Short mmCIF file of C-alpha atoms in Angstrom, two decimals:
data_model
loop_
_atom_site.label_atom_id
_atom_site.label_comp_id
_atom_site.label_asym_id
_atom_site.label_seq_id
_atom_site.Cartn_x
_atom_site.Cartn_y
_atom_site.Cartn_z
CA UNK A 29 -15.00 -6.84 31.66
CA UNK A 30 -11.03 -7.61 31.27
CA UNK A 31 -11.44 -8.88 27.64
CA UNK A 32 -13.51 -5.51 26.99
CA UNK A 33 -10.70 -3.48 27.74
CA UNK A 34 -8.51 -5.07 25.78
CA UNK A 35 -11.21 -4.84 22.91
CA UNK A 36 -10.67 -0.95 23.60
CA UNK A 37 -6.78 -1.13 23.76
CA UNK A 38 -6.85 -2.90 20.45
CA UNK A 39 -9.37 -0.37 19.35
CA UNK A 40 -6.79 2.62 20.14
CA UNK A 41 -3.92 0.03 18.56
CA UNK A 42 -5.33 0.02 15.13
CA UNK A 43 -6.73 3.87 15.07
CA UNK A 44 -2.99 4.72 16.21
CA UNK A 45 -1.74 2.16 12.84
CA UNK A 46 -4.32 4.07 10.70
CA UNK A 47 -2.75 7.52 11.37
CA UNK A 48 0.90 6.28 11.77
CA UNK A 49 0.33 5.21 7.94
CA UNK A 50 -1.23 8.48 6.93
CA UNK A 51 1.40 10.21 8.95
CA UNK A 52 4.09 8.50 7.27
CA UNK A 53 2.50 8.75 3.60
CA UNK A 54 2.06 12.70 4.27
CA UNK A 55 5.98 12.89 5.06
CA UNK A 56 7.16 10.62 2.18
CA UNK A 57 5.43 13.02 0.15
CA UNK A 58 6.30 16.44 1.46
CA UNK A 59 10.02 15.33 1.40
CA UNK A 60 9.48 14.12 -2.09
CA UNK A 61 7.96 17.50 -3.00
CA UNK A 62 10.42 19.69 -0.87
CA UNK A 63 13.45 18.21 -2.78
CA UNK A 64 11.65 18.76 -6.15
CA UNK A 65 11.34 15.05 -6.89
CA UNK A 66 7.51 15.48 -6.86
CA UNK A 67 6.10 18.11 -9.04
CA UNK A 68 2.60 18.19 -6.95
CA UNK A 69 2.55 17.85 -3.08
CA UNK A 70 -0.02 14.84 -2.10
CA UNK A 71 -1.44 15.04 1.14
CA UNK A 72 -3.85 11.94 2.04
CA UNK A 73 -6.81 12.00 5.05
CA UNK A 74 -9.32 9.52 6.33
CA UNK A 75 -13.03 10.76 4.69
CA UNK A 76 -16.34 8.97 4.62
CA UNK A 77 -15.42 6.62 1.49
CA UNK A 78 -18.30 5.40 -0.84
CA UNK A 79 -20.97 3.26 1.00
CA UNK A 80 -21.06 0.87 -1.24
CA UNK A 81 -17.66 0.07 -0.90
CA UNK A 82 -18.39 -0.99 2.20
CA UNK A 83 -16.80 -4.87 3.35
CA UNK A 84 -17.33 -6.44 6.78
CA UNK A 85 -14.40 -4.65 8.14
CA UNK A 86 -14.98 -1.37 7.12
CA UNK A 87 -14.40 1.88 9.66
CA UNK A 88 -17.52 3.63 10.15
CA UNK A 89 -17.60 6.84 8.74
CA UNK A 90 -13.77 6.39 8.25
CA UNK A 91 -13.18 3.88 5.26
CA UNK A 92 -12.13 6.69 2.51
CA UNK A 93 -8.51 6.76 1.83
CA UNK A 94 -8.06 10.46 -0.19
CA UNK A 95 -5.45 11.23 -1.75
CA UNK A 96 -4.99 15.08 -2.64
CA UNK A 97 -2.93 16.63 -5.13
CA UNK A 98 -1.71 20.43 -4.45
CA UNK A 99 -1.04 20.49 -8.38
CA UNK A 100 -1.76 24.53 -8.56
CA UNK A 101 -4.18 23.13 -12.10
CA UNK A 102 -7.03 21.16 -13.18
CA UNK A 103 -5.98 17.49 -12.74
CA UNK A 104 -6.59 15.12 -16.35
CA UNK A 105 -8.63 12.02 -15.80
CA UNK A 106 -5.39 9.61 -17.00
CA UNK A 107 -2.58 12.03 -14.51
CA UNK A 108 -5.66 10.93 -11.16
CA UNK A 109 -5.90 7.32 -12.32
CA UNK A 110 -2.09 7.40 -12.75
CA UNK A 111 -1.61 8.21 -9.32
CA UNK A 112 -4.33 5.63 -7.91
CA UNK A 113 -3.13 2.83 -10.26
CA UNK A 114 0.24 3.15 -8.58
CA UNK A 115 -1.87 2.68 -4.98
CA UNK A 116 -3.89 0.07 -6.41
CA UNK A 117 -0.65 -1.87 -7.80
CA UNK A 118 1.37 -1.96 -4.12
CA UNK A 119 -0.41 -4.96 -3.15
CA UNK A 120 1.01 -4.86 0.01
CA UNK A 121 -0.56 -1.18 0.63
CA UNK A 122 -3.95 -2.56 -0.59
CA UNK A 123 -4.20 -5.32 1.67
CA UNK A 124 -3.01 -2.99 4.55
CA UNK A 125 -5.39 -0.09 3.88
CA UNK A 126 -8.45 -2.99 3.85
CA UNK A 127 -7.05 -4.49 6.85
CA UNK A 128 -7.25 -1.35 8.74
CA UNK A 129 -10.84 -0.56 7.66
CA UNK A 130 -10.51 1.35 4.86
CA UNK A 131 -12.46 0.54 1.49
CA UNK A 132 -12.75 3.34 -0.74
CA UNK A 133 -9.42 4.65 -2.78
CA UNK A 134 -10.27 8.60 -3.62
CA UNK A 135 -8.21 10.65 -5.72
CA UNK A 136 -8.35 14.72 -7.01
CA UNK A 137 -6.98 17.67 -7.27
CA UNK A 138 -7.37 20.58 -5.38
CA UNK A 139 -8.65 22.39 -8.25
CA UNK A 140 -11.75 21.18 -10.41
CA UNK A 141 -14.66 18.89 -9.85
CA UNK A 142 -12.86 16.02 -11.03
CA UNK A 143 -11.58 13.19 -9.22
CA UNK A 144 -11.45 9.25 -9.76
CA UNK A 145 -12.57 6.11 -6.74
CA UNK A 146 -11.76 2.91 -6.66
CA UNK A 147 -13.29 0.02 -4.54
CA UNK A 148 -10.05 -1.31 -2.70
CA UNK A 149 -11.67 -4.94 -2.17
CA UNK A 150 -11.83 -5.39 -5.66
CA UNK A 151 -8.09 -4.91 -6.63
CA UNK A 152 -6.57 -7.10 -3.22
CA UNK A 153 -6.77 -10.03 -4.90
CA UNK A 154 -9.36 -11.47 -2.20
CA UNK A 155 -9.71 -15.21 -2.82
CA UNK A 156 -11.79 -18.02 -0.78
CA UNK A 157 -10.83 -19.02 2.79
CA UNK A 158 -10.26 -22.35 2.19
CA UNK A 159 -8.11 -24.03 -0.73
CA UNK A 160 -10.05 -25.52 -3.95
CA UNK A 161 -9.92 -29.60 -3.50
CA UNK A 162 -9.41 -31.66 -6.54
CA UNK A 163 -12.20 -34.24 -6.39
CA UNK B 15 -9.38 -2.48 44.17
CA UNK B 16 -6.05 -1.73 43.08
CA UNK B 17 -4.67 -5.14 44.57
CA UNK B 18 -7.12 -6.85 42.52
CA UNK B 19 -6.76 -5.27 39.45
CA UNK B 20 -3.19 -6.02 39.87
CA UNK B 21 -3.61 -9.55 40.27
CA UNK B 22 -6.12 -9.68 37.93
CA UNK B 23 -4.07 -8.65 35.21
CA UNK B 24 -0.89 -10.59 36.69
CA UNK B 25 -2.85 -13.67 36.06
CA UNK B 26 -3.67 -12.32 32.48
CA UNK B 27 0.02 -12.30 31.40
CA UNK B 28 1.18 -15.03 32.85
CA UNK B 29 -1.48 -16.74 31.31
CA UNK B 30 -0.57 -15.75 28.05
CA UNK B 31 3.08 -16.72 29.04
CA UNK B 32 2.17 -20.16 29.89
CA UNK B 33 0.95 -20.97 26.52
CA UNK B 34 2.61 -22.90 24.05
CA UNK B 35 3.29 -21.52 20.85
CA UNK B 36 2.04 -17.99 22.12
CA UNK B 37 5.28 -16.24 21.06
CA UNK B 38 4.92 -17.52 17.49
CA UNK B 39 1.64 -15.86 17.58
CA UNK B 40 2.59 -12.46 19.25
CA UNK B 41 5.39 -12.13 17.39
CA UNK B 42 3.48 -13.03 14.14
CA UNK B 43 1.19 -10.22 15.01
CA UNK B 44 4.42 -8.11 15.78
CA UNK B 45 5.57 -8.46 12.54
CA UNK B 46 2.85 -7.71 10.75
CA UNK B 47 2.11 -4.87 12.32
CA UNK B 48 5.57 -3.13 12.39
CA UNK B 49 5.28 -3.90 8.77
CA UNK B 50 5.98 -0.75 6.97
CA UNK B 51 5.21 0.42 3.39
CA UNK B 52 8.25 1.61 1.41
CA UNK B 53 6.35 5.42 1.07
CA UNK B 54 9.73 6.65 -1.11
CA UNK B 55 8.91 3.67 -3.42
CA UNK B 56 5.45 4.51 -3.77
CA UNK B 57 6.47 8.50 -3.77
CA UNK B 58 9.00 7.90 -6.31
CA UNK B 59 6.72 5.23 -8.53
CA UNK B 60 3.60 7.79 -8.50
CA UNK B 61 6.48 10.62 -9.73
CA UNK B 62 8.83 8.68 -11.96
CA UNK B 63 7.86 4.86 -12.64
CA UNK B 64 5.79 5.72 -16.03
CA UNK B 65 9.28 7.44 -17.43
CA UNK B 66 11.34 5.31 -16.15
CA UNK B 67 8.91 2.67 -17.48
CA UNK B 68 9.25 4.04 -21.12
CA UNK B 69 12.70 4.56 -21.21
CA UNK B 70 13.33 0.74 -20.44
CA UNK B 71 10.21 -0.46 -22.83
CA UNK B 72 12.06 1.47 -25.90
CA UNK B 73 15.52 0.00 -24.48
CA UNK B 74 15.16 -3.28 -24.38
CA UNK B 75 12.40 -4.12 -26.33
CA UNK B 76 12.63 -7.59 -27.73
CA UNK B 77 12.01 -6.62 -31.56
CA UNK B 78 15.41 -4.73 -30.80
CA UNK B 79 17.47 -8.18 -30.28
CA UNK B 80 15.13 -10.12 -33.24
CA UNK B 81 17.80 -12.78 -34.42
CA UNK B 82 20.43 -12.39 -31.73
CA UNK B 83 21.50 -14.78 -28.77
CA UNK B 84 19.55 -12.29 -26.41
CA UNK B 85 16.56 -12.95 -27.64
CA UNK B 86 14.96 -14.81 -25.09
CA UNK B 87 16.52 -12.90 -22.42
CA UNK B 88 15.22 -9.63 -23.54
CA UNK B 89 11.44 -11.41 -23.84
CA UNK B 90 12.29 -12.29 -20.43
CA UNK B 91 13.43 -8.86 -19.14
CA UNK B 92 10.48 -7.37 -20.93
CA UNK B 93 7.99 -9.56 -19.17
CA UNK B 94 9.42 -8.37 -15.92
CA UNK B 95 9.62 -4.87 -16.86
CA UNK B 96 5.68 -4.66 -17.80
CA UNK B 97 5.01 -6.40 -14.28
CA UNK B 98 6.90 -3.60 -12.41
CA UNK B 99 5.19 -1.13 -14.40
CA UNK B 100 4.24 1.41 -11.57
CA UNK B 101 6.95 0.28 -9.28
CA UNK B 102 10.22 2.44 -9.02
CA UNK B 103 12.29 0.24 -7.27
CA UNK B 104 11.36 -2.59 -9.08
CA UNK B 105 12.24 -0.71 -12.30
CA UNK B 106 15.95 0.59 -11.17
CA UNK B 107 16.79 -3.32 -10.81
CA UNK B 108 15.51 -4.69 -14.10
CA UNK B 109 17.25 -1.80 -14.91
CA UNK B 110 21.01 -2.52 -13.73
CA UNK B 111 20.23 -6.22 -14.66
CA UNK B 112 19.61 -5.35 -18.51
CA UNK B 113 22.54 -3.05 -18.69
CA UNK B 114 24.66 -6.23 -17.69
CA UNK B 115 22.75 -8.96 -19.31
CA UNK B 116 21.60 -7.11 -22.73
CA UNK B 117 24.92 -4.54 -23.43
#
């Protein structure tokens, strides 16, 4: 029963890391945008993410990682993959964002049906568990 | 009820206490937790890294130092300044490095 509830208080640890890192992406960004560094204000939210995506430590119903641009236009195809290739390159965010059950990179704009994915397992540079042995 | 739980949970930490090389662990798991992402970096590289980036590509782009001692050192810095591409931070100190190293 004991090691249950500490499955559950682990449970509310890593929800509470999940939001603490879209908290603290959603300030970096309004500051950035208030102080007319950023041209567009980003705002990202926990969404569905593409199923198959999916990895063995995926959040159900939780592993999309959106990123939304308040850009008052039309996002291009290159300005969206711009802003996920910058994601995508923070390896440290990558392996962060997997390791807290998310699996599916979104990006778009708040205007227009376009918008750009990315499978985050793919770009974390995943490799074996154990090292290759010279035989 | 209470007095058990109590107990029951004493026992739990003190447990944990007892065991060797159970601080390395919890404060292994500390760390990477408390870990945060530098969000001005990434704010700043989704913003400004791909001008920043441009600026320093036409600066010190080795076919400007064809011939010269700095050769090398501006394949070098080059290398380095393609790697850091989309990262801000990264860029500012190739940055004050090449203004020392290639002026």
């Amino acid at each position: 029963m004991w090691h249950k509830i500490i499955e559950i208080a682990g449970w509310f640890g890593e929800m509470r890391e999940r939001y603490r890192l879209i908290k603290d992406f959603n300030n970096a960004a309004k500051i950035a945008f208030i102080s007319g560094m950023a041209p567009t204000l980003l705002e990202a939210k926990i969404t569905m993410g593409e199923s198959s995506y999916k990895h063995a430590f995926s959040k159900f119903l939780g592993g999309g990682f959106r990123i939304k641009a308040l850009s008052g236009r039309e996002l291009k195809r290159h300005e969206l993959i711009e802003i996920g290739r910058v994601v995508l390159d923070n390896g440290e965010l990558v392996r962060k964002l997997i390791s807290l059950g998310w699996d599916t990179l979104e990006v778009h704009a708040n205007e227009g049906y376009n918008g750009a994915k990315w499978c985050l397992s793919e770009h974390a540079n995943i490799g074996g568990f154990l090292p290759e042995q010279n035989d | 009820m209470v007095l058990t739980i109590t107990l029951i949970l004493r026992k739990h930490f003190n447990g944990k206490k007892q065991l060797a090389f159970s601080n390395v662990e919890a404060n292994a798991k500390k760390k990477a937790q408390s870990s945060t992402i530098n969000m001005d970096n990434l704010m700043n590289s989704i913003n400004s890294s791909s001008e920043l980036y441009k600026e320093l590509s036409r600066a010190y782009h080795p076919d400007r130092f064809i011939g010269t001692h700095l050769e090398s050192k501006s394949k070098e810095l080059f290398q380095e300044i393609s790697a850091n591409k989309r990262n801000y931070d990264g860029l500012c100190k190739i940055k004050e490095r090449a203004k020392e190293e290639l002026n």
